[in-house]
Amino acid sequence: MLLIAVAAVRISSRSGLPSLLLYLGIGVAIGQDGIGNVAFDNAELTQVIGYAALVVILAEGGLGTKWKEIKPALPAAVVLSTVGVAVSVGITATAAHYLVGLDWRQALIIGAVVSSTDAAAVFSVLRKVPLPSRVTGVLEAESGFNDAPVVILVVAFSTAGPVDAWYLLVGTIALELAIGVAVGLAVGFLGAYGLRHVALPASGLYPIAVMAIAVVAYAAGALAHGSGFLAVYLAAMVLGNAKLPHAPANRGFAEGLGWIAQIGMFVLLGLLVTPHELVHDFWPAVVIGLVLTVVARPMEVLVSLAPFRIPWQEQALMSWAGLRGAVPIILATIPMVAQIEGSERIFNIVFVLVVVYTLVQGPTLPWLAKALKLGDDAEAADLGVESAPLERLRGHLLSVAIPKASRMHGVEVGELRLPAGAAVTLVVREEKSFVPGPATVLRRGDELLVVATDPVRDATERRLRAVGQGGKLAGWLGTGGVEVTSHAGTATRFHLPGGHGGSHEHRSRGSSRGTSQGSSRGLSQGPDKKTSG
């Protein structure tokens, strides 16, 4: 089974298809009507396992969300996740009622279930297409936020008895979202503070502690009658941007758990479906999915993003990028557990809709992004920086990986202008290590070891990231002045022209303090190697 899952990952990576289809296929193949003929119909167990897997997936997504990218997109994503969901539910439910003949309760359940997008499905096919940060920020934040209101709607529509009035539903959603936000932020900040100030006995405990804090956020949010899914996403996002020790290892561990959760969840969902029953619901699913894809989703994007003046090209890509993945199929088990009439048909329709339209939308997303000229090939890749605290020495050892698209390529060590108290002590290039001098030219693919004292640890990382984004001129681009701290502690402010404007504003943040000689302080005396860039 493990070998099959690994093969599925490699096929997905090479084909560009979201991996969920391959895992669902494995479940269907070993389930009823398949080669394994395993009979499984426990919807309640599937829902519990699906919720647990979704917590892990949301935690992994939150840890990988960069605040600097998501911050400008946050208002648009919030509106898209609330007002947009309402628009999508209304249009899709109307189509399901009048075109397919479902009663209003079933139509509303389907409309709510398929209104949730899936970030893993979207970015698995866009991973090779560098998009503008605003597009990725909106899509990523939307996928993390819209699960919460959708879950509330599905549970409300699946409750026995009459459906609550719309204003009661709006009030319930607002209250649960507010509680989820408060709990998620509180748990995230408290957890980050604790991990930064409590030295764990082993580095391998940090990833486990981070995931444990994320699970606590979900549990606390649910116990407070709020949105646990929103709480876990926000808590993980706070932890992912808190510059915790061993941050890359934390994300790697979460990513591995996310893969395991997805594999297990999708295989289980594939087991739950009965293939021969899908034939009767194939065309209804195609009709509902067509309305959702070409009418509901574009209207959702158009109405939600109208106040933000987002270019039509970006809106078009966001409309087509509304991939449905794990969440809709998991949510389709809620009416089955509640024993709503026609719940099996709802599950079959959602299952077929997700599979068919993922096959249609997934492979065409990269093509559409290039056709709309949204590929941002000039955007520099961010550095991978891992920090290991040196408790007894009151310092930090930063491991810096220079990616291929980084503008640190061609920069001399002396031109990094690290703050006093920080120094590049070792460079690893082509599996060989050497002690650099101020004139050593850095190359793409290099790995650096940077030692920084505790007071300048954050400033050092900000400076490294600024050079990675802006090159040797970072600190002058997009800023009206640069402050340079000398060895004597005095400060001089240079008033420079405005540079290139807003597109480079983020590159100068945190990089205004430095010294032209700070990077050579404390270096072991070795040969100065100046190599061609």
Short mmCIF file of C-alpha atoms in Angstrom, two decimals:
data_model
loop_
_atom_site.label_atom_id
_atom_site.label_comp_id
_atom_site.label_asym_id
_atom_site.label_seq_id
_atom_site.Cartn_x
_atom_site.Cartn_y
_atom_site.Cartn_z
CA MET A 1 0.00 0.00 0.00
CA LEU A 2 2.85 2.37 0.85
CA LEU A 3 4.55 1.69 -2.49
CA ILE A 4 1.30 2.42 -4.32
CA ALA A 5 0.93 5.72 -2.46
CA VAL A 6 4.52 6.74 -3.27
CA ALA A 7 3.97 5.88 -6.93
CA ALA A 8 0.80 7.99 -6.88
CA VAL A 9 2.76 10.96 -5.53
CA ARG A 10 5.33 10.70 -8.32
CA ILE A 11 2.68 10.31 -11.04
CA SER A 12 0.83 13.33 -9.66
CA SER A 13 4.01 15.40 -9.58
CA ARG A 14 4.88 14.61 -13.18
CA SER A 15 1.39 14.85 -14.67
CA GLY A 16 0.31 18.06 -12.92
CA LEU A 17 -2.91 16.49 -11.69
CA PRO A 18 -3.96 16.99 -8.08
CA SER A 19 -2.95 13.93 -6.10
CA LEU A 20 -6.44 13.54 -4.61
CA LEU A 21 -7.66 11.88 -7.82
CA LEU A 22 -5.01 9.19 -7.62
CA TYR A 23 -5.71 8.48 -3.96
CA LEU A 24 -9.45 8.38 -4.57
CA GLY A 25 -8.75 5.97 -7.41
CA ILE A 26 -6.79 3.70 -5.08
CA GLY A 27 -9.71 3.65 -2.63
CA VAL A 28 -12.23 2.91 -5.37
CA ALA A 29 -10.00 0.17 -6.82
CA ILE A 30 -9.76 -1.76 -3.55
CA GLY A 31 -13.35 -1.05 -2.47
CA GLN A 32 -16.74 -2.30 -3.59
CA ASP A 33 -16.90 -3.26 -7.28
CA GLY A 34 -13.08 -3.08 -7.32
CA ILE A 35 -10.29 -5.63 -7.31
CA GLY A 36 -10.25 -5.77 -3.51
CA ASN A 37 -14.06 -5.83 -3.14
CA VAL A 38 -13.76 -4.40 0.38
CA ALA A 39 -17.20 -3.50 1.74
CA PHE A 40 -17.10 -0.26 3.74
CA ASP A 41 -20.10 1.96 4.48
CA ASN A 42 -19.30 3.61 7.82
CA ALA A 43 -19.98 7.27 7.04
CA GLU A 44 -19.60 8.33 10.69
CA LEU A 45 -16.09 6.91 10.98
CA THR A 46 -15.18 8.47 7.65
CA GLN A 47 -16.38 11.86 8.89
CA VAL A 48 -14.36 11.64 12.12
CA ILE A 49 -11.19 10.60 10.30
CA GLY A 50 -11.83 13.22 7.64
CA TYR A 51 -12.15 15.97 10.25
CA ALA A 52 -8.90 14.86 11.89
CA ALA A 53 -7.12 14.82 8.53
CA LEU A 54 -8.54 18.23 7.69
CA VAL A 55 -7.11 19.66 10.93
CA VAL A 56 -3.65 18.42 9.92
CA ILE A 57 -4.03 19.74 6.37
CA LEU A 58 -5.16 23.17 7.56
CA ALA A 59 -2.30 23.28 10.08
CA GLU A 60 0.20 22.47 7.34
CA GLY A 61 -1.33 25.13 5.12
CA GLY A 62 -1.21 27.73 7.87
CA LEU A 63 2.45 27.00 8.67
CA GLY A 64 3.34 27.54 5.02
CA THR A 65 1.38 30.79 4.64
CA LYS A 66 3.62 33.85 4.46
CA TRP A 67 2.12 36.83 6.25
CA LYS A 68 3.80 39.37 3.95
CA GLU A 69 2.02 37.79 0.96
CA ILE A 70 -1.35 37.21 2.58
CA LYS A 71 -1.62 40.56 4.39
CA PRO A 72 -2.46 42.70 1.32
CA ALA A 73 -4.93 40.03 0.14
CA LEU A 74 -6.64 39.54 3.48
CA PRO A 75 -9.67 41.88 3.00
CA ALA A 76 -10.45 40.41 -0.43
CA ALA A 77 -10.07 36.86 0.88
CA VAL A 78 -12.40 37.53 3.83
CA VAL A 79 -15.13 38.92 1.57
CA LEU A 80 -14.65 36.06 -0.89
CA SER A 81 -14.96 33.54 1.96
CA THR A 82 -18.20 35.02 3.33
CA VAL A 83 -20.14 37.04 0.76
CA GLY A 84 -18.73 34.91 -2.03
CA VAL A 85 -19.84 31.70 -0.33
CA ALA A 86 -23.38 33.08 -0.03
CA VAL A 87 -23.47 33.94 -3.74
CA SER A 88 -22.14 30.51 -4.70
CA VAL A 89 -24.60 28.65 -2.46
CA GLY A 90 -27.56 30.61 -3.80
CA ILE A 91 -26.77 30.10 -7.49
CA THR A 92 -25.72 26.44 -7.17
CA ALA A 93 -28.72 25.50 -5.00
CA THR A 94 -31.11 27.15 -7.45
CA ALA A 95 -29.61 25.16 -10.32
CA ALA A 96 -29.75 21.92 -8.34
CA HIS A 97 -33.44 22.52 -7.55
CA TYR A 98 -34.72 23.61 -10.96
CA LEU A 99 -32.39 21.79 -13.34
CA VAL A 100 -31.85 18.51 -11.48
CA GLY A 101 -35.10 18.34 -9.49
CA LEU A 102 -33.70 18.07 -5.96
CA ASP A 103 -35.81 19.39 -3.12
CA TRP A 104 -34.68 22.63 -1.52
CA ARG A 105 -32.96 21.03 1.48
CA GLN A 106 -30.90 18.72 -0.70
CA ALA A 107 -30.17 21.54 -3.12
CA LEU A 108 -28.99 23.85 -0.33
CA ILE A 109 -26.77 21.11 1.13
CA ILE A 110 -25.11 20.52 -2.25
CA GLY A 111 -24.75 24.25 -2.82
CA ALA A 112 -23.02 24.67 0.53
CA VAL A 113 -20.86 21.55 0.23
CA VAL A 114 -19.33 22.47 -3.13
CA SER A 115 -18.70 26.11 -2.17
CA SER A 116 -15.49 25.20 -0.33
CA THR A 117 -12.24 25.39 -2.31
CA ASP A 118 -9.10 23.36 -1.70
CA ALA A 119 -5.67 25.00 -1.56
CA ALA A 120 -3.76 21.72 -1.91
CA ALA A 121 -5.52 20.96 -5.19
CA VAL A 122 -4.94 24.46 -6.55
CA PHE A 123 -1.25 24.77 -5.73
CA SER A 124 -0.33 21.21 -6.67
CA VAL A 125 -1.00 22.14 -10.30
CA LEU A 126 0.30 25.73 -10.04
CA ARG A 127 3.56 24.85 -8.28
CA LYS A 128 5.59 25.41 -11.48
CA VAL A 129 3.86 28.68 -12.40
CA PRO A 130 5.17 31.69 -10.41
CA LEU A 131 2.10 33.87 -9.84
CA PRO A 132 1.81 37.41 -8.46
CA SER A 133 1.71 37.37 -4.68
CA ARG A 134 -1.75 38.96 -4.62
CA VAL A 135 -3.29 36.05 -6.57
CA THR A 136 -1.65 33.37 -4.46
CA GLY A 137 -2.44 35.30 -1.28
CA VAL A 138 -6.16 35.58 -2.07
CA LEU A 139 -6.48 31.93 -3.13
CA GLU A 140 -4.52 30.64 -0.17
CA ALA A 141 -6.37 32.74 2.40
CA GLU A 142 -9.74 31.93 0.84
CA SER A 143 -9.11 28.19 1.06
CA GLY A 144 -8.15 28.54 4.72
CA PHE A 145 -11.09 30.78 5.65
CA ASN A 146 -14.08 29.47 3.67
CA ASP A 147 -14.12 26.02 5.29
CA ALA A 148 -15.52 27.54 8.48
CA PRO A 149 -18.73 29.18 7.15
CA VAL A 150 -19.35 26.27 4.80
CA VAL A 151 -19.21 23.73 7.65
CA ILE A 152 -21.70 25.83 9.63
CA LEU A 153 -24.09 26.00 6.67
CA VAL A 154 -23.90 22.26 5.92
CA VAL A 155 -24.55 21.36 9.56
CA ALA A 156 -27.48 23.81 9.70
CA PHE A 157 -29.05 22.47 6.49
CA SER A 158 -28.53 18.85 7.65
CA THR A 159 -30.29 19.36 11.00
CA ALA A 160 -33.68 17.71 11.35
CA GLY A 161 -36.61 20.12 11.28
CA PRO A 162 -37.05 23.41 9.45
CA VAL A 163 -33.98 25.36 8.37
CA ASP A 164 -33.31 28.49 10.43
CA ALA A 165 -34.11 31.90 8.98
CA TRP A 166 -31.28 33.45 6.96
CA TYR A 167 -30.59 36.19 9.52
CA LEU A 168 -30.17 33.57 12.27
CA LEU A 169 -27.72 31.68 10.08
CA VAL A 170 -25.77 34.88 9.41
CA GLY A 171 -25.63 35.65 13.13
CA THR A 172 -24.47 32.11 13.96
CA ILE A 173 -21.77 32.21 11.30
CA ALA A 174 -20.53 35.62 12.46
CA LEU A 175 -20.38 34.52 16.11
CA GLU A 176 -18.59 31.24 15.42
CA LEU A 177 -16.10 32.92 13.10
CA ALA A 178 -15.36 35.62 15.68
CA ILE A 179 -14.77 32.99 18.38
CA GLY A 180 -12.56 30.99 16.01
CA VAL A 181 -10.47 34.07 15.17
CA ALA A 182 -10.01 35.00 18.84
CA VAL A 183 -9.11 31.47 19.92
CA GLY A 184 -6.78 30.84 16.98
CA LEU A 185 -4.82 34.06 17.44
CA ALA A 186 -4.61 33.63 21.21
CA VAL A 187 -3.37 30.03 21.03
CA GLY A 188 -0.97 30.89 18.21
CA PHE A 189 0.67 33.84 19.97
CA LEU A 190 0.86 32.02 23.32
CA GLY A 191 2.33 28.95 21.67
CA ALA A 192 4.90 30.99 19.74
CA TYR A 193 5.92 32.86 22.91
CA GLY A 194 6.35 29.58 24.78
CA LEU A 195 8.42 27.92 22.04
CA ARG A 196 10.73 30.93 21.77
CA HIS A 197 11.36 31.12 25.52
CA VAL A 198 11.43 27.44 26.51
CA ALA A 199 14.41 25.47 25.25
CA LEU A 200 13.22 21.93 24.47
CA PRO A 201 15.73 19.14 25.19
CA ALA A 202 15.80 17.92 21.57
CA SER A 203 15.34 19.67 18.23
CA GLY A 204 12.99 16.90 17.07
CA LEU A 205 10.45 17.97 19.70
CA TYR A 206 9.83 21.36 18.09
CA PRO A 207 7.82 20.03 15.09
CA ILE A 208 5.75 17.84 17.42
CA ALA A 209 5.10 20.78 19.74
CA VAL A 210 4.02 23.00 16.83
CA MET A 211 1.50 20.44 15.58
CA ALA A 212 0.27 19.86 19.14
CA ILE A 213 -0.38 23.59 19.55
CA ALA A 214 -2.35 23.60 16.28
CA VAL A 215 -4.51 20.70 17.47
CA VAL A 216 -5.08 22.48 20.79
CA ALA A 217 -6.33 25.50 18.84
CA TYR A 218 -8.91 23.35 17.04
CA ALA A 219 -10.05 21.73 20.28
CA ALA A 220 -10.27 25.06 22.12
CA GLY A 221 -12.23 26.63 19.28
CA ALA A 222 -14.69 23.75 19.13
CA LEU A 223 -15.17 23.70 22.93
CA ALA A 224 -15.86 27.45 22.85
CA HIS A 225 -18.61 26.81 20.25
CA GLY A 226 -16.56 28.58 17.62
CA SER A 227 -15.01 27.52 14.34
CA GLY A 228 -12.26 25.06 15.17
CA PHE A 229 -11.12 24.92 11.55
CA LEU A 230 -10.56 28.66 11.40
CA ALA A 231 -8.83 28.55 14.80
CA VAL A 232 -6.33 25.88 13.73
CA TYR A 233 -5.53 27.68 10.47
CA LEU A 234 -4.90 31.03 12.18
CA ALA A 235 -2.89 29.49 15.02
CA ALA A 236 -0.70 27.64 12.53
CA MET A 237 -0.26 30.81 10.47
CA VAL A 238 0.92 32.71 13.56
CA LEU A 239 3.36 29.90 14.40
CA GLY A 240 4.63 29.74 10.82
CA ASN A 241 5.47 33.47 10.81
CA ALA A 242 6.85 33.68 14.36
CA LYS A 243 10.46 32.79 13.47
CA LEU A 244 10.51 29.76 15.72
CA PRO A 245 13.63 27.63 16.15
CA HIS A 246 14.04 24.98 13.42
CA ALA A 247 11.25 26.54 11.32
CA PRO A 248 12.07 24.62 8.08
CA ALA A 249 12.07 21.35 10.04
CA ASN A 250 8.71 22.28 11.54
CA ARG A 251 7.23 22.90 8.09
CA GLY A 252 8.79 19.74 6.68
CA PHE A 253 7.32 17.63 9.48
CA ALA A 254 3.88 19.23 8.98
CA GLU A 255 4.10 18.68 5.24
CA GLY A 256 4.85 14.99 5.77
CA LEU A 257 1.90 14.64 8.13
CA GLY A 258 -0.25 16.49 5.60
CA TRP A 259 0.65 13.98 2.90
CA ILE A 260 -0.17 11.07 5.20
CA ALA A 261 -3.49 12.68 6.16
CA GLN A 262 -4.43 13.27 2.52
CA ILE A 263 -3.51 9.76 1.45
CA GLY A 264 -5.47 8.10 4.25
CA MET A 265 -8.46 10.40 3.91
CA PHE A 266 -8.84 10.07 0.14
CA VAL A 267 -8.37 6.31 0.17
CA LEU A 268 -11.07 6.07 2.83
CA LEU A 269 -13.42 8.29 0.83
CA GLY A 270 -12.79 6.10 -2.21
CA LEU A 271 -13.72 3.05 -0.16
CA LEU A 272 -16.97 4.67 0.94
CA VAL A 273 -18.28 5.18 -2.58
CA THR A 274 -20.07 2.46 -4.53
CA PRO A 275 -19.01 2.85 -8.18
CA HIS A 276 -22.06 1.31 -9.87
CA GLU A 277 -24.32 3.81 -8.07
CA LEU A 278 -22.42 6.74 -9.57
CA VAL A 279 -23.78 6.03 -13.05
CA HIS A 280 -27.29 7.28 -12.18
CA ASP A 281 -25.95 10.53 -10.72
CA PHE A 282 -23.29 11.28 -13.34
CA TRP A 283 -25.23 13.74 -15.49
CA PRO A 284 -26.86 15.58 -12.56
CA ALA A 285 -23.35 16.08 -11.16
CA VAL A 286 -22.10 17.37 -14.53
CA VAL A 287 -24.99 19.85 -14.79
CA ILE A 288 -24.53 21.17 -11.23
CA GLY A 289 -20.77 21.36 -11.70
CA LEU A 290 -21.14 23.23 -14.98
CA VAL A 291 -23.32 25.88 -13.31
CA LEU A 292 -20.90 26.06 -10.38
CA THR A 293 -17.84 26.45 -12.63
CA VAL A 294 -19.04 28.84 -15.33
CA VAL A 295 -21.72 30.80 -13.46
CA ALA A 296 -21.55 30.57 -9.65
CA ARG A 297 -17.78 30.81 -9.18
CA PRO A 298 -17.27 33.74 -11.63
CA MET A 299 -20.21 35.61 -10.07
CA GLU A 300 -18.79 34.88 -6.61
CA VAL A 301 -15.44 36.38 -7.60
CA LEU A 302 -16.99 39.32 -9.48
CA VAL A 303 -19.30 40.36 -6.63
CA SER A 304 -16.75 39.82 -3.87
CA LEU A 305 -13.79 41.51 -5.52
CA ALA A 306 -15.64 44.45 -7.09
CA PRO A 307 -14.60 46.90 -4.31
CA PHE A 308 -10.91 45.99 -4.60
CA ARG A 309 -10.24 46.94 -8.24
CA ILE A 310 -8.43 43.72 -9.04
CA PRO A 311 -7.55 43.37 -12.77
CA TRP A 312 -9.86 41.19 -14.81
CA GLN A 313 -7.02 38.80 -15.69
CA GLU A 314 -6.49 37.97 -12.02
CA GLN A 315 -10.23 37.63 -11.45
CA ALA A 316 -10.47 35.25 -14.41
CA LEU A 317 -7.72 33.04 -13.00
CA MET A 318 -9.30 33.06 -9.53
CA SER A 319 -12.62 32.06 -11.08
CA TRP A 320 -11.11 29.05 -12.82
CA ALA A 321 -8.89 28.20 -9.83
CA GLY A 322 -11.84 27.32 -7.56
CA LEU A 323 -10.88 23.65 -7.39
CA ARG A 324 -12.87 21.38 -5.11
CA GLY A 325 -10.96 18.71 -3.24
CA ALA A 326 -11.05 16.97 0.11
CA VAL A 327 -13.40 19.24 2.02
CA PRO A 328 -16.54 18.90 -0.17
CA ILE A 329 -16.38 15.10 -0.10
CA ILE A 330 -15.87 15.09 3.67
CA LEU A 331 -18.73 17.53 4.18
CA ALA A 332 -20.95 15.32 2.03
CA THR A 333 -20.79 12.73 4.83
CA ILE A 334 -22.53 15.12 7.27
CA PRO A 335 -26.04 14.62 5.82
CA MET A 336 -25.33 10.86 5.64
CA VAL A 337 -24.56 10.76 9.37
CA ALA A 338 -27.67 12.91 10.04
CA GLN A 339 -29.68 10.46 7.90
CA ILE A 340 -31.12 13.18 5.70
CA GLU A 341 -33.35 11.83 2.94
CA GLY A 342 -31.38 11.46 -0.29
CA SER A 343 -28.02 11.85 1.47
CA GLU A 344 -26.47 8.96 -0.49
CA ARG A 345 -27.37 10.70 -3.72
CA ILE A 346 -25.86 13.95 -2.43
CA PHE A 347 -22.59 12.13 -1.67
CA ASN A 348 -22.51 10.52 -5.13
CA ILE A 349 -23.18 13.83 -6.91
CA VAL A 350 -20.46 15.61 -4.94
CA PHE A 351 -18.00 12.76 -5.55
CA VAL A 352 -18.55 12.79 -9.33
CA LEU A 353 -18.51 16.61 -9.46
CA VAL A 354 -15.15 16.83 -7.68
CA VAL A 355 -13.52 14.17 -9.85
CA VAL A 356 -14.84 15.40 -13.22
CA TYR A 357 -14.15 19.09 -12.76
CA THR A 358 -10.77 18.55 -11.15
CA LEU A 359 -9.82 16.61 -14.28
CA VAL A 360 -11.05 19.52 -16.40
CA GLN A 361 -9.70 22.46 -14.39
CA GLY A 362 -6.49 21.04 -12.93
CA PRO A 363 -4.41 20.48 -16.11
CA THR A 364 -5.63 23.74 -17.69
CA LEU A 365 -4.75 26.07 -14.79
CA PRO A 366 -1.05 26.51 -15.69
CA TRP A 367 -2.00 27.11 -19.33
CA LEU A 368 -4.58 29.74 -18.34
CA ALA A 369 -2.09 31.51 -16.05
CA LYS A 370 0.40 31.79 -18.91
CA ALA A 371 -2.30 32.82 -21.40
CA LEU A 372 -3.36 35.63 -19.08
CA LYS A 373 0.33 36.61 -18.70
CA LEU A 374 0.21 36.22 -14.93
CA GLY A 375 3.44 34.25 -14.60
CA ASP A 376 5.84 36.44 -12.62
CA ASP A 377 9.18 34.97 -13.66
CA ALA A 378 11.09 38.03 -12.43
CA GLU A 379 10.02 37.61 -8.82
CA ALA A 380 12.95 36.50 -6.67
CA ALA A 381 12.59 33.35 -4.62
CA ASP A 382 12.77 33.70 -0.86
CA LEU A 383 15.71 32.32 1.06
CA GLY A 384 15.42 29.21 3.18
CA VAL A 385 16.69 30.23 6.63
CA GLU A 386 16.83 27.80 9.54
CA SER A 387 17.75 28.99 13.02
CA ALA A 388 19.28 26.84 15.74
CA PRO A 389 19.47 28.60 19.13
CA LEU A 390 22.79 28.46 21.00
CA GLU A 391 21.45 28.89 24.52
CA ARG A 392 24.70 28.95 26.51
CA LEU A 393 26.44 31.25 24.03
CA ARG A 394 23.47 33.64 23.74
CA GLY A 395 23.61 33.40 19.98
CA HIS A 396 22.03 31.80 16.93
CA LEU A 397 23.40 29.76 14.07
CA LEU A 398 21.52 30.56 10.85
CA SER A 399 21.63 28.12 7.96
CA VAL A 400 20.84 29.97 4.72
CA ALA A 401 20.10 28.23 1.40
CA ILE A 402 20.33 30.42 -1.72
CA PRO A 403 17.73 29.25 -4.29
CA LYS A 404 18.15 29.55 -8.04
CA ALA A 405 15.92 32.63 -8.38
CA SER A 406 17.51 34.57 -5.50
CA ARG A 407 19.07 37.97 -6.17
CA MET A 408 21.78 37.14 -3.64
CA HIS A 409 23.56 35.45 -6.55
CA GLY A 410 26.57 37.58 -7.48
CA VAL A 411 26.66 39.50 -4.18
CA GLU A 412 29.95 39.64 -2.28
CA VAL A 413 29.98 38.70 1.39
CA GLY A 414 31.06 42.22 2.31
CA GLU A 415 28.10 43.62 0.37
CA LEU A 416 25.62 41.78 2.61
CA ARG A 417 26.16 44.56 5.17
CA LEU A 418 25.11 42.42 8.09
CA PRO A 419 24.65 44.13 11.45
CA ALA A 420 27.57 44.27 13.87
CA GLY A 421 27.44 41.04 15.85
CA ALA A 422 26.72 38.83 12.84
CA ALA A 423 29.14 37.16 10.43
CA VAL A 424 29.19 34.61 7.62
CA THR A 425 31.45 31.89 8.98
CA LEU A 426 31.19 29.13 6.36
CA VAL A 427 30.08 28.63 2.75
CA VAL A 428 29.18 25.21 1.34
CA ARG A 429 29.41 25.06 -2.47
CA GLU A 430 29.22 21.95 -4.60
CA GLU A 431 29.70 19.73 -1.53
CA LYS A 432 32.86 21.62 -0.55
CA SER A 433 33.07 24.04 2.37
CA PHE A 434 35.37 27.01 2.90
CA VAL A 435 35.67 30.07 5.11
CA PRO A 436 34.71 33.13 3.03
CA GLY A 437 36.34 36.52 2.97
CA PRO A 438 34.68 39.89 2.37
CA ALA A 439 35.33 39.60 -1.39
CA THR A 440 33.89 36.09 -1.76
CA VAL A 441 31.09 36.14 -4.35
CA LEU A 442 28.00 34.15 -3.42
CA ARG A 443 26.35 31.89 -5.98
CA ARG A 444 22.97 30.29 -6.42
CA GLY A 445 22.91 26.91 -4.70
CA ASP A 446 25.31 28.01 -1.93
CA GLU A 447 24.56 27.25 1.69
CA LEU A 448 25.78 29.73 4.29
CA LEU A 449 26.33 29.41 8.00
CA VAL A 450 25.78 32.76 9.71
CA VAL A 451 26.45 33.30 13.41
CA ALA A 452 24.47 36.11 15.04
CA THR A 453 24.32 37.30 18.62
CA ASP A 454 20.92 37.23 20.28
CA PRO A 455 20.19 41.01 20.02
CA VAL A 456 20.74 41.13 16.24
CA ARG A 457 19.32 37.73 15.28
CA ASP A 458 16.06 39.10 13.80
CA ALA A 459 17.79 42.04 12.11
CA THR A 460 20.29 39.63 10.52
CA GLU A 461 17.55 37.45 9.05
CA ARG A 462 15.65 40.48 7.78
CA ARG A 463 18.82 41.76 6.11
CA LEU A 464 19.54 38.39 4.48
CA ARG A 465 16.00 38.14 3.13
CA ALA A 466 16.16 41.74 1.89
CA VAL A 467 19.35 41.02 -0.09
CA GLY A 468 17.77 37.82 -1.41
CA GLN A 469 14.87 39.88 -2.76
CA GLY A 470 16.64 43.09 -3.82
CA GLY A 471 20.27 42.15 -4.38
CA LYS A 472 23.20 44.29 -3.28
CA LEU A 473 21.07 47.46 -3.58
CA ALA A 474 18.55 46.28 -0.99
CA GLY A 475 18.02 49.11 1.47
CA TRP A 476 18.00 51.75 -1.25
CA LEU A 477 15.21 50.39 -3.45
CA GLY A 478 11.76 51.75 -2.60
CA THR A 479 12.76 53.77 0.47
CA GLY A 480 13.36 57.41 1.17
CA GLY A 481 16.32 56.93 3.48
CA VAL A 482 18.71 54.31 4.81
CA GLU A 483 20.12 54.27 8.32
CA VAL A 484 23.58 52.78 8.73
CA THR A 485 24.94 52.03 12.18
CA SER A 486 28.70 52.45 12.55
CA HIS A 487 31.02 50.60 14.91
CA ALA A 488 30.89 53.53 17.30
CA GLY A 489 27.13 53.23 17.52
CA THR A 490 26.40 56.50 15.72
CA ALA A 491 23.74 56.67 13.03
CA THR A 492 23.77 58.50 9.74
CA ARG A 493 20.69 58.94 7.56
CA PHE A 494 21.11 59.23 3.80
CA HIS A 495 18.22 60.83 1.94
CA LEU A 496 18.00 59.14 -1.42
CA PRO A 497 15.58 59.33 -4.37
CA GLY A 498 12.39 57.28 -4.15
CA GLY A 499 13.76 54.32 -6.07
CA HIS A 500 11.40 52.09 -8.00
CA GLY A 501 8.23 52.62 -6.05
CA GLY A 502 5.79 50.34 -4.38
CA SER A 503 6.68 47.08 -6.07
CA HIS A 504 9.98 46.99 -4.12
CA GLU A 505 8.68 48.32 -0.82
CA HIS A 506 8.76 45.00 0.97
CA ARG A 507 12.39 44.42 0.04
CA SER A 508 13.70 47.26 2.15
CA ARG A 509 11.84 46.41 5.31
CA GLY A 510 14.14 45.43 8.15
CA SER A 511 17.21 46.06 6.04
CA SER A 512 17.84 49.71 6.83
CA ARG A 513 20.28 49.00 9.63
CA GLY A 514 23.61 47.47 8.81
CA THR A 515 27.32 48.05 8.35
CA SER A 516 29.46 47.63 5.32
CA GLN A 517 32.05 45.77 7.34
CA GLY A 518 29.87 43.88 9.80
CA SER A 519 29.86 40.77 7.67
CA SER A 520 33.63 40.36 7.94
CA ARG A 521 33.80 40.67 11.69
CA GLY A 522 34.81 37.53 13.47
CA LEU A 523 35.73 35.70 10.26
CA SER A 524 38.52 33.20 10.47
CA GLN A 525 41.47 34.33 8.41
CA GLY A 526 41.26 32.31 5.25
CA PRO A 527 41.95 32.99 1.59
CA ASP A 528 39.68 35.56 0.01
CA LYS A 529 38.02 33.75 -2.84
CA LYS A 530 36.54 36.00 -5.44
CA THR A 531 34.80 33.90 -8.03
CA SER A 532 32.87 34.92 -11.07
CA GLY A 533 29.13 35.29 -10.59
#
